[in-house]
Coordinates of C-alpha atoms in Angstrom, one line a residue:
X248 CA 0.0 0.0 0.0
X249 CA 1.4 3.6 -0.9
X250 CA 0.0 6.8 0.5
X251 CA 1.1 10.6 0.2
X252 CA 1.4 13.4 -1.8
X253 CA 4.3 11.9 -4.0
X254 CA 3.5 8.3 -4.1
X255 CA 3.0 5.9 -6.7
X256 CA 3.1 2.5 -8.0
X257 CA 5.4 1.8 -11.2
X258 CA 6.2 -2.2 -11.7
X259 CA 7.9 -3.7 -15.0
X260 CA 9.1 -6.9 -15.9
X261 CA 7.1 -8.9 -13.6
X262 CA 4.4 -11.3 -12.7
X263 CA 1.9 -11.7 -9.6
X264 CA 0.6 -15.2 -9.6
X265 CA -1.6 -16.6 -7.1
X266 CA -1.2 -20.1 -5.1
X267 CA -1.3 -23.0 -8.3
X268 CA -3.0 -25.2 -5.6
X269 CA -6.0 -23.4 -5.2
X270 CA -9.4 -23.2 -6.5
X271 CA -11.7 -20.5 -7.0
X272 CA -13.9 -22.8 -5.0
X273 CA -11.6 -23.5 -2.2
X274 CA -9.5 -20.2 -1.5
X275 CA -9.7 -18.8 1.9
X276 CA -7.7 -15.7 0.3
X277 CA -10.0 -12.6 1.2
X278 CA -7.7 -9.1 1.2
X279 CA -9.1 -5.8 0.7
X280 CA -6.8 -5.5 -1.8
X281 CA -3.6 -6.7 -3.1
X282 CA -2.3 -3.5 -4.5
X283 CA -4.0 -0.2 -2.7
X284 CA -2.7 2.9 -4.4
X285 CA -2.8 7.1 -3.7
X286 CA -1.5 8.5 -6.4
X287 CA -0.3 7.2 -9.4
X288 CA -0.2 4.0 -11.3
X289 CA 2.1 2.5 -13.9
X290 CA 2.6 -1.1 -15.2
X291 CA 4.5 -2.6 -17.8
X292 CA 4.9 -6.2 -19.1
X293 CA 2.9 -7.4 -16.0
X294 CA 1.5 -10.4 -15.6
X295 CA -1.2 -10.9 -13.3
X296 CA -2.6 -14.6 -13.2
X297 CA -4.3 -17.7 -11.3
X298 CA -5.3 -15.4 -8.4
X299 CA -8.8 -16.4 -6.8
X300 CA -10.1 -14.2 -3.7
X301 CA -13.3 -14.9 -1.7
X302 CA -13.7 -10.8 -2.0
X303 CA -11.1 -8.3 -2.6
X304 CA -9.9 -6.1 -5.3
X305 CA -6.5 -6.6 -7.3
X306 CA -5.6 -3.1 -7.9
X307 CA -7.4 0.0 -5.8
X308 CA -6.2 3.2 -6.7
X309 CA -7.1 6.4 -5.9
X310 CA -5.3 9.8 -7.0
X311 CA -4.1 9.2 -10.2
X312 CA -2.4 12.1 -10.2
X313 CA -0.4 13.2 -13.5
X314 CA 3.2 12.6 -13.7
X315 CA 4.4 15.1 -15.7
X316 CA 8.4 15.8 -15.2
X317 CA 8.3 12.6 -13.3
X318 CA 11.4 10.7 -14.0
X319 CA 10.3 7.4 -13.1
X320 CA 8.1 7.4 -15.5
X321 CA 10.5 9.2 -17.9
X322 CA 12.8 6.0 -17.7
X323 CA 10.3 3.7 -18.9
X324 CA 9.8 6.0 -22.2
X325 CA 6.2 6.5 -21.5
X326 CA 4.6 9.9 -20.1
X327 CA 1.0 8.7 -19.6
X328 CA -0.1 6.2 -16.2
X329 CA -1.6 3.5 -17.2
X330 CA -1.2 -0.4 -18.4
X331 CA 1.0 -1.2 -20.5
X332 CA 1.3 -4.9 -22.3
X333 CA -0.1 -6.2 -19.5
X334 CA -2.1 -9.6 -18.9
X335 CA -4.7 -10.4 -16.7
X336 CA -5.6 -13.7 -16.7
X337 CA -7.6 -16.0 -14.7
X338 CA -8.6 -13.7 -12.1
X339 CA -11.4 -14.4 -9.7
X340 CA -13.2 -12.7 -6.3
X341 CA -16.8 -11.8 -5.4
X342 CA -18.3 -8.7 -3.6
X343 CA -15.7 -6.7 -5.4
X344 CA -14.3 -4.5 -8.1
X345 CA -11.0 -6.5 -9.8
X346 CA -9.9 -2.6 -10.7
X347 CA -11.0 0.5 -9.3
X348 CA -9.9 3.8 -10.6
X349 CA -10.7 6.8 -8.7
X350 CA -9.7 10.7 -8.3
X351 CA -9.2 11.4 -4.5
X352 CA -12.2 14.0 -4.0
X353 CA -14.7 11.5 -6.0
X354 CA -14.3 8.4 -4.0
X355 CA -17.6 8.2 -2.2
X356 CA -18.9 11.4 -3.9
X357 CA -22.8 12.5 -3.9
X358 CA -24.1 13.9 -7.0
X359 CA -24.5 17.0 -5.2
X360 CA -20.8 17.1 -4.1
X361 CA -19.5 16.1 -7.7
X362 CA -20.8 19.3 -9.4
X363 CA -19.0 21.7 -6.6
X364 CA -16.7 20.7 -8.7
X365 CA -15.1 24.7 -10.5
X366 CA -13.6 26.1 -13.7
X367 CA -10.8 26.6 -12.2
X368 CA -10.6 22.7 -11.2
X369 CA -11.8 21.4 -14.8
X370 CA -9.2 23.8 -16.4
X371 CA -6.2 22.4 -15.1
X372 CA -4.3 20.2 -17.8
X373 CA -6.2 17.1 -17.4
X374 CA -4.3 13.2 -17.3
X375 CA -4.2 11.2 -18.8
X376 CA -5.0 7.1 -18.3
X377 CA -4.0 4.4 -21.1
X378 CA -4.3 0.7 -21.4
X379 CA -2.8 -0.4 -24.2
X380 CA -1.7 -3.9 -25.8
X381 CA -3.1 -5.1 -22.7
X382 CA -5.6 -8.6 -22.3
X383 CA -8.5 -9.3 -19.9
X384 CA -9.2 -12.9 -20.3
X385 CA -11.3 -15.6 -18.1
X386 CA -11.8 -13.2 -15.2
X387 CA -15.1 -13.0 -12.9
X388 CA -16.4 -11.1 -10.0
X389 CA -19.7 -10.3 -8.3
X390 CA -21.2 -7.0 -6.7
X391 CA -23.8 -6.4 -4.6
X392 CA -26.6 -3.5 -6.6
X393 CA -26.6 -1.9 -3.0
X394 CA -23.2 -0.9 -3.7
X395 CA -23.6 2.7 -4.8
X396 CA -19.3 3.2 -5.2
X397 CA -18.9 0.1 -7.4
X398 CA -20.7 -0.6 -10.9
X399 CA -18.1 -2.0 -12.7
X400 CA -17.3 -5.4 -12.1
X401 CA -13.8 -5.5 -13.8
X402 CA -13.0 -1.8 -13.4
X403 CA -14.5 1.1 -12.1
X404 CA -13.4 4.5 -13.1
X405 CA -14.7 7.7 -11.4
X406 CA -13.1 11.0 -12.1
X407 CA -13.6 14.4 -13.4
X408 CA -9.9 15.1 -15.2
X409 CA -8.9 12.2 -16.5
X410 CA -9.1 11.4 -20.3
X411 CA -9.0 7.6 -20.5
X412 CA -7.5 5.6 -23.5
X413 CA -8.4 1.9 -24.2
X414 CA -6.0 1.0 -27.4
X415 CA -5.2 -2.0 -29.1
X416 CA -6.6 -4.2 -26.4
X417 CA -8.7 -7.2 -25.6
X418 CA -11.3 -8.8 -23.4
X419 CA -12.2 -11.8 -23.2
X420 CA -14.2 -14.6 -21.3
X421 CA -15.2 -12.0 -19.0
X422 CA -18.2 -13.0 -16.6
X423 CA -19.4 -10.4 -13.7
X424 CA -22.3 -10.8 -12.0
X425 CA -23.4 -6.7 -12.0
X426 CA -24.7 -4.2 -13.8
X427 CA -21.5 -3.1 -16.0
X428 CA -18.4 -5.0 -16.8
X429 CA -16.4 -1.8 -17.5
X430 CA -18.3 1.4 -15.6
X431 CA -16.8 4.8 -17.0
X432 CA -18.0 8.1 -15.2
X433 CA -17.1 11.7 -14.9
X434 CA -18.4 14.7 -13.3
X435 CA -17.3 17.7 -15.4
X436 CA -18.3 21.1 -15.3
X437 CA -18.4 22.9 -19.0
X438 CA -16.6 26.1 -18.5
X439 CA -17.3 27.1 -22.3
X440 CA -18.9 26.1 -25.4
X441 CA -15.9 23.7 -26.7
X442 CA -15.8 20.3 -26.3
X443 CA -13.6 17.7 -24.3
X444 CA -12.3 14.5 -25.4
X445 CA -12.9 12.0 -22.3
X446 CA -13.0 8.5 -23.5
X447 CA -11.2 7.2 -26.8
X448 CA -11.5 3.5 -27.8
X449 CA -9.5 2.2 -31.1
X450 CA -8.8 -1.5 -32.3
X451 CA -10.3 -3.4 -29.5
X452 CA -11.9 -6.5 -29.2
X453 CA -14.9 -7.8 -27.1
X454 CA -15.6 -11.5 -27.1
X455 CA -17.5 -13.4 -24.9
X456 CA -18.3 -10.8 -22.1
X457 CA -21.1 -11.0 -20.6
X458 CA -22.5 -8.5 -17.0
X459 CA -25.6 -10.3 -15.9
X460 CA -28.1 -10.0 -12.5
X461 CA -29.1 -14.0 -12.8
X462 CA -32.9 -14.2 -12.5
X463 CA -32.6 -10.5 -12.9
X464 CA -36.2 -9.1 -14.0
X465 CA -37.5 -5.7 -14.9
X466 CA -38.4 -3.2 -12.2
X467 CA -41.7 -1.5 -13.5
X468 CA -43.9 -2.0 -16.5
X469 CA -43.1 1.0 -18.6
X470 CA -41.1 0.2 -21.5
X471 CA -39.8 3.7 -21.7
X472 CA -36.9 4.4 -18.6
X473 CA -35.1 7.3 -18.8
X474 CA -32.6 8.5 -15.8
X475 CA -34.4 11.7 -15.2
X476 CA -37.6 9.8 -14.2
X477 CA -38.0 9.1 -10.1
X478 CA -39.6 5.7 -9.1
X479 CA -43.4 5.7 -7.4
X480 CA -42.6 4.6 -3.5
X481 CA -44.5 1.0 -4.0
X482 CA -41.0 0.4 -6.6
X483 CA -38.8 1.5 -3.7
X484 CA -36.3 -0.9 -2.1
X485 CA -38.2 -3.5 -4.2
X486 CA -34.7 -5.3 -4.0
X487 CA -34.3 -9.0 -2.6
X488 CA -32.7 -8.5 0.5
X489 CA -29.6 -10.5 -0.4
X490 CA -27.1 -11.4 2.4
X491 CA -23.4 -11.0 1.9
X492 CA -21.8 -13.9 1.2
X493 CA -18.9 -14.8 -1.6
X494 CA -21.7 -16.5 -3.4
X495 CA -23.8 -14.1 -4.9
X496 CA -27.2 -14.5 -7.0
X497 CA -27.5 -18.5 -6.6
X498 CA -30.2 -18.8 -4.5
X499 CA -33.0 -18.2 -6.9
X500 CA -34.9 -15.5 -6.0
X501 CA -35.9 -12.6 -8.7
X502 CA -33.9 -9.2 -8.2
X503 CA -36.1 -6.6 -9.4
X504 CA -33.9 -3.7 -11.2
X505 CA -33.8 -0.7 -13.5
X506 CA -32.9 -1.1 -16.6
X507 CA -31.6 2.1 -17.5
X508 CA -28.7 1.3 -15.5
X509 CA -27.3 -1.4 -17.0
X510 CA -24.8 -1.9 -20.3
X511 CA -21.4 -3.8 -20.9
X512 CA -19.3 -0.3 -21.2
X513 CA -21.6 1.7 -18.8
X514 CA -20.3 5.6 -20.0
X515 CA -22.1 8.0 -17.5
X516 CA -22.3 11.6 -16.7
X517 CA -22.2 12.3 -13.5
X518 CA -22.8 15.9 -13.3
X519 CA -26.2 17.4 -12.1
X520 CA -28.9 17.3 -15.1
X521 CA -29.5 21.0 -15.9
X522 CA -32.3 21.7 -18.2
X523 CA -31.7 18.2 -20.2
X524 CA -28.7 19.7 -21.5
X525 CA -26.1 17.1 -23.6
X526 CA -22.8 17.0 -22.0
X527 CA -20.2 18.4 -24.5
X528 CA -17.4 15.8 -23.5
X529 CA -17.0 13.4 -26.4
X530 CA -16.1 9.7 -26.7
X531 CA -14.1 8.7 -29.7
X532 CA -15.2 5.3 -30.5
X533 CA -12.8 2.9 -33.7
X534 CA -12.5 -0.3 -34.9
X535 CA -14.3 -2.0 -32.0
X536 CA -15.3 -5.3 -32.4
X537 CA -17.8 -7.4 -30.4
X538 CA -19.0 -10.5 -30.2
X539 CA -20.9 -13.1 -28.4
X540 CA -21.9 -10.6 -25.7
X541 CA -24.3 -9.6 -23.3
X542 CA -26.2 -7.5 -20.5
X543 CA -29.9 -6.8 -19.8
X544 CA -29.6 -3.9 -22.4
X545 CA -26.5 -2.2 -23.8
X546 CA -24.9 -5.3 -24.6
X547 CA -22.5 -3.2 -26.3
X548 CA -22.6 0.1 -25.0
X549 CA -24.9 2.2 -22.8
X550 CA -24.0 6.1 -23.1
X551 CA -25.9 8.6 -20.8
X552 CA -26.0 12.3 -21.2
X553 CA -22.3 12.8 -23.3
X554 CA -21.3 13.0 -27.0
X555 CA -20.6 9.8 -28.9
X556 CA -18.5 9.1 -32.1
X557 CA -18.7 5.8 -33.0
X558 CA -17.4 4.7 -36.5
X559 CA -15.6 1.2 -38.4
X560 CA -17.2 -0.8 -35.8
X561 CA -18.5 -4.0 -35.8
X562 CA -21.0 -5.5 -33.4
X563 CA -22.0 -9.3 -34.1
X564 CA -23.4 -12.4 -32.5
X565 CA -25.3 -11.2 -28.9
X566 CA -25.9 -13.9 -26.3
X567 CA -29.6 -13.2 -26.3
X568 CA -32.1 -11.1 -28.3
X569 CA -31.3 -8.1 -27.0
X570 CA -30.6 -4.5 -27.1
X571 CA -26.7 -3.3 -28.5
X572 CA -26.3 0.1 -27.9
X573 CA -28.9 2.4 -25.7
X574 CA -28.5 5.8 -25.8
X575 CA -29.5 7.9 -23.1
X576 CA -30.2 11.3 -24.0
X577 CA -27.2 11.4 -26.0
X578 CA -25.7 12.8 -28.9
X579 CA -24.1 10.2 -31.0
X580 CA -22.8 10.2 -34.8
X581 CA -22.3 6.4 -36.3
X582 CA -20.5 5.9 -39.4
X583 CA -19.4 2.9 -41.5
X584 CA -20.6 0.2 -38.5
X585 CA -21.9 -3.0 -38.8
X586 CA -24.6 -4.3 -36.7
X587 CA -25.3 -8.0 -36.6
X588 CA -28.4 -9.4 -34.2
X589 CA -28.5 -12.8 -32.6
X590 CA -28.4 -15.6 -34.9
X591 CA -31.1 -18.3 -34.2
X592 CA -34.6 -18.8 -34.9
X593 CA -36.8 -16.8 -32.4
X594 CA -39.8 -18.9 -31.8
X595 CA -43.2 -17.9 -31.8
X596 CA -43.9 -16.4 -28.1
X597 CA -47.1 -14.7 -28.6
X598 CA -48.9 -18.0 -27.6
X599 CA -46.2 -19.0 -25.0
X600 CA -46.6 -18.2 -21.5
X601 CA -45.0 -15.3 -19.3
X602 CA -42.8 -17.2 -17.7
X603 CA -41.4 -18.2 -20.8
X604 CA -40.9 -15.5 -22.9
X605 CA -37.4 -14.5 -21.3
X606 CA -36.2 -17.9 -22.3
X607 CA -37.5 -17.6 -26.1
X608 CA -35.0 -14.1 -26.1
X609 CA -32.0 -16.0 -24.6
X610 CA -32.6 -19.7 -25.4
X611 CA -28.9 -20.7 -24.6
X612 CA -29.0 -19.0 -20.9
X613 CA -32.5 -18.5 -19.7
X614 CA -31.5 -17.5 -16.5
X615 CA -30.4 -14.4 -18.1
X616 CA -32.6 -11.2 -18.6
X617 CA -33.1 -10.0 -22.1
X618 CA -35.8 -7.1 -23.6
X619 CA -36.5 -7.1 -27.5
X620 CA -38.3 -3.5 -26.6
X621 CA -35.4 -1.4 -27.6
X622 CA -34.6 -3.0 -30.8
X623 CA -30.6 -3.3 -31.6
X624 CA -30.3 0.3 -31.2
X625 CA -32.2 2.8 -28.8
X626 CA -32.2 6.3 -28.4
X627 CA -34.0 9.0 -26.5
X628 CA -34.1 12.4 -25.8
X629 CA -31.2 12.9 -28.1
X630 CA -30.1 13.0 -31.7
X631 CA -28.1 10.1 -33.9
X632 CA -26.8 9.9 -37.3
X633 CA -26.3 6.7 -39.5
X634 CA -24.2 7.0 -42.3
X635 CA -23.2 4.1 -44.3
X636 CA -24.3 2.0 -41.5
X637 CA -25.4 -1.8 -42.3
X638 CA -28.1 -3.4 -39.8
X639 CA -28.6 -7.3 -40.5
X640 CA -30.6 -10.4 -39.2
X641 CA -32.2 -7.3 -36.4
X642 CA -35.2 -9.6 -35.8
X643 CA -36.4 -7.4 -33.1
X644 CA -36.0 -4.6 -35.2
X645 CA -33.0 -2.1 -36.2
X646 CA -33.5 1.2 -34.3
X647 CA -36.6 2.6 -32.1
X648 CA -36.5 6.4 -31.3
X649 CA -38.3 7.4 -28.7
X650 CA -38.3 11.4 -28.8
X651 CA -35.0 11.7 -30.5
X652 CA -34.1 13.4 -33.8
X653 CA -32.3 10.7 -36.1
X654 CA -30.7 11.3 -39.3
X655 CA -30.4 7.9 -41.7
X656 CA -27.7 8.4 -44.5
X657 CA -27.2 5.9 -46.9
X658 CA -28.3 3.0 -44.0
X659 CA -28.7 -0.5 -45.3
X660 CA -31.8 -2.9 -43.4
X661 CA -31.7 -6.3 -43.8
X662 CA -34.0 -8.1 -41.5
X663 CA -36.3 -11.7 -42.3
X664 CA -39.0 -9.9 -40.1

């Protein structure tokens, strides 16, 4: 553990590996955390692998201040934290985030407290996070939904400088039982008109990633959720009362959730809502790739509030029937993607009964919750643009607005429906 103004973490050339003899199923290993962290972060050619916790997080750090003139960092030939050609592999806990990533005055943050946040704060020369040539493979984890500090089940990342880089990286075989696998949120002020670069995403692949509530269900009726709307009290703390254990979500019982909160790559904005105003921070999303994924919507991408950029993507093969992207009052531009639904014969559920409609959407796991509602894409309260976009085999439909402006530019639809 490192604390203090000046501290940091920087480790190269090496490899954290976890006790061969031991199970995920039989550990008795149950840190807080095997690397806590105020400050900084850097890691190059790292290996972490075959570590299984009962709880506990394998990297916590908080800070991440810059390191600018910092010649530790200088001697690796790099000026940016972050992961570098780094593996993860064959990491398992339970009640816990495997990364968290969090500036100092955000950790445990209201909503109300994030947007004290001044100009003079947001104008400081923001840092910047990277992972880069870096693989997530056969890693799970668990979280509790009372958890209002963790959303992401393999990272977490809460900040209101950082800009945050995924390149040339790779996840896969990623199971966590919680809303998001990757949860991405800032609170930042807009001191002017111009707009910010947050989040940039290039040649990355998602295979076989999947952040799922088992027996999960729908909270309310409505098929329209927005963020901005408040629950009625009789859909308060309509929660199972779930007791901590390292075994989360098997004793059957339905969870009762919004769905508006969920999505693989959960991209938030934390800042106050102000007169339904779009964020002017922008995410640069290319060459993405994903397949054989899943969550109870999003099971690409949910985006609330922020500016999106999304183009020579290609989304393929879902779990379920399901929702991709859902876009959340959101401004988003799509060019040259590719959107391909689920591939299977979806049987004829008018004439089944209730019970079994979730299993027609997600034949191969029915214990998994899946909506055809929000077609492959969804936006509302925002705008989109589709230009030389292709969307094939939908069979719950390509795109539903729901009071949103959309735009359709050379668009191609190929659906059996």
């Amino acid at each position: 553990r490192t604390q203090g103004a000046e501290s940091g973490l920087v480790m190269q050339d090496m490899r954290v590996q976890g006790y061969l003899e031991t199970s995920p199923y039989n550990t008795m290993l149950e840190p807080p955390y095997l690397f806590s962290i105020e400050g900084f972060v850097h890691l190059q050619d790292v290996i972490f692998e075959h570590i299984y916790l009962r709880t506990g997080t394998i990297l916590q750090v908080v800070g991440l201040r810059r390191t600018a003139n910092d010649s530790r960092i200088e001697q690796l030939g790099k000026t940016s934290i972050g992961f570098y050609r780094c593996i993860f592999d064959d990491i398992t806990t339970n009640e816990s985030v495997l990364i968290s990533l969090n500036e100092k005055d955000l950790v445990g943050s209201t909503p109300s407290e994030i947007n004290k946040i001044s100009n003079v704060q947001n104008s400081e020369k923001t840092t910047k996070f990277v992972i880069e040539d870096t693989i997530f493979s056969d890693c799970a984890t668990s979280l509790l939904l009372s958890n209002k500090n963790a959303k992401g089940g393999l990272l977490n990342l809460k900040n209101k400088k950082v800009r945050f880089e995924i390149l040339n990286s790779e996840y896969r075989n990623i199971a966590v039982k919680s809303r998001n696998m990757l949860y991405l949120a800032w609170g930042v002020y807009e001191p002017d008109d111009k707009q910010i670069n947050i989040l940039t995403v290039t040649e990355t692949f998602f295979t076989n990633c999947s952040s799922v509530i088992p027996e999960m269900d729908e909270k309310v009726e409505e098929s329209q959720i927005t963020q901005g709307q408040q629950s009625s009290p009789q859909t308060i703390n309509q929660f199972i009362n779930i007791q901590q254990s390292n075994e989360l979500y098997t004793n059957g019982s339905i969870i009762f959730d919004d769905l508006y909160k969920y999505g693989l790559i959960f991209i938030n904005n934390l800042n106050k809502e102000i007169n339904d105003s779009i964020n002017l921070a922008t995410i640069d999303i290319t060459s993405l790739f994903m397949s054989n994924c899943h969550s109870a919507i999003g099971s690409a991408l949910t985006v609330t509030r922020l500016t999106l950029n999304l183009q020579e993507s290609v989304f393929v093969e879902p779990m379920c029937y399901g929702n991709m992207l859902y876009l959340n009052q959101t401004q988003t531009t799509i060019k040259n993607c590719y959107f391909n639904g689920y591939n299977n014969t979806l049987s004829d559920i008018t004439t089944g009964e209730v019970e079994s409609i979730s299993d027609a959407f997600c034949p191969n796991n029915p214990q998994y919750f899946s909506s055809i509602e929000y077609a492959l894409v969804y936006i509302t309260q925002g705008s989109y643009i589709s230009n030389n976009d292709i969307y094939k085999d939908t069979r719950i439909g390509a795109i539903r607005i729901d009071n949103a402006e959309v735009e359709l530019k050379n668009a191609q639809f190929n659906d059996p429906w």
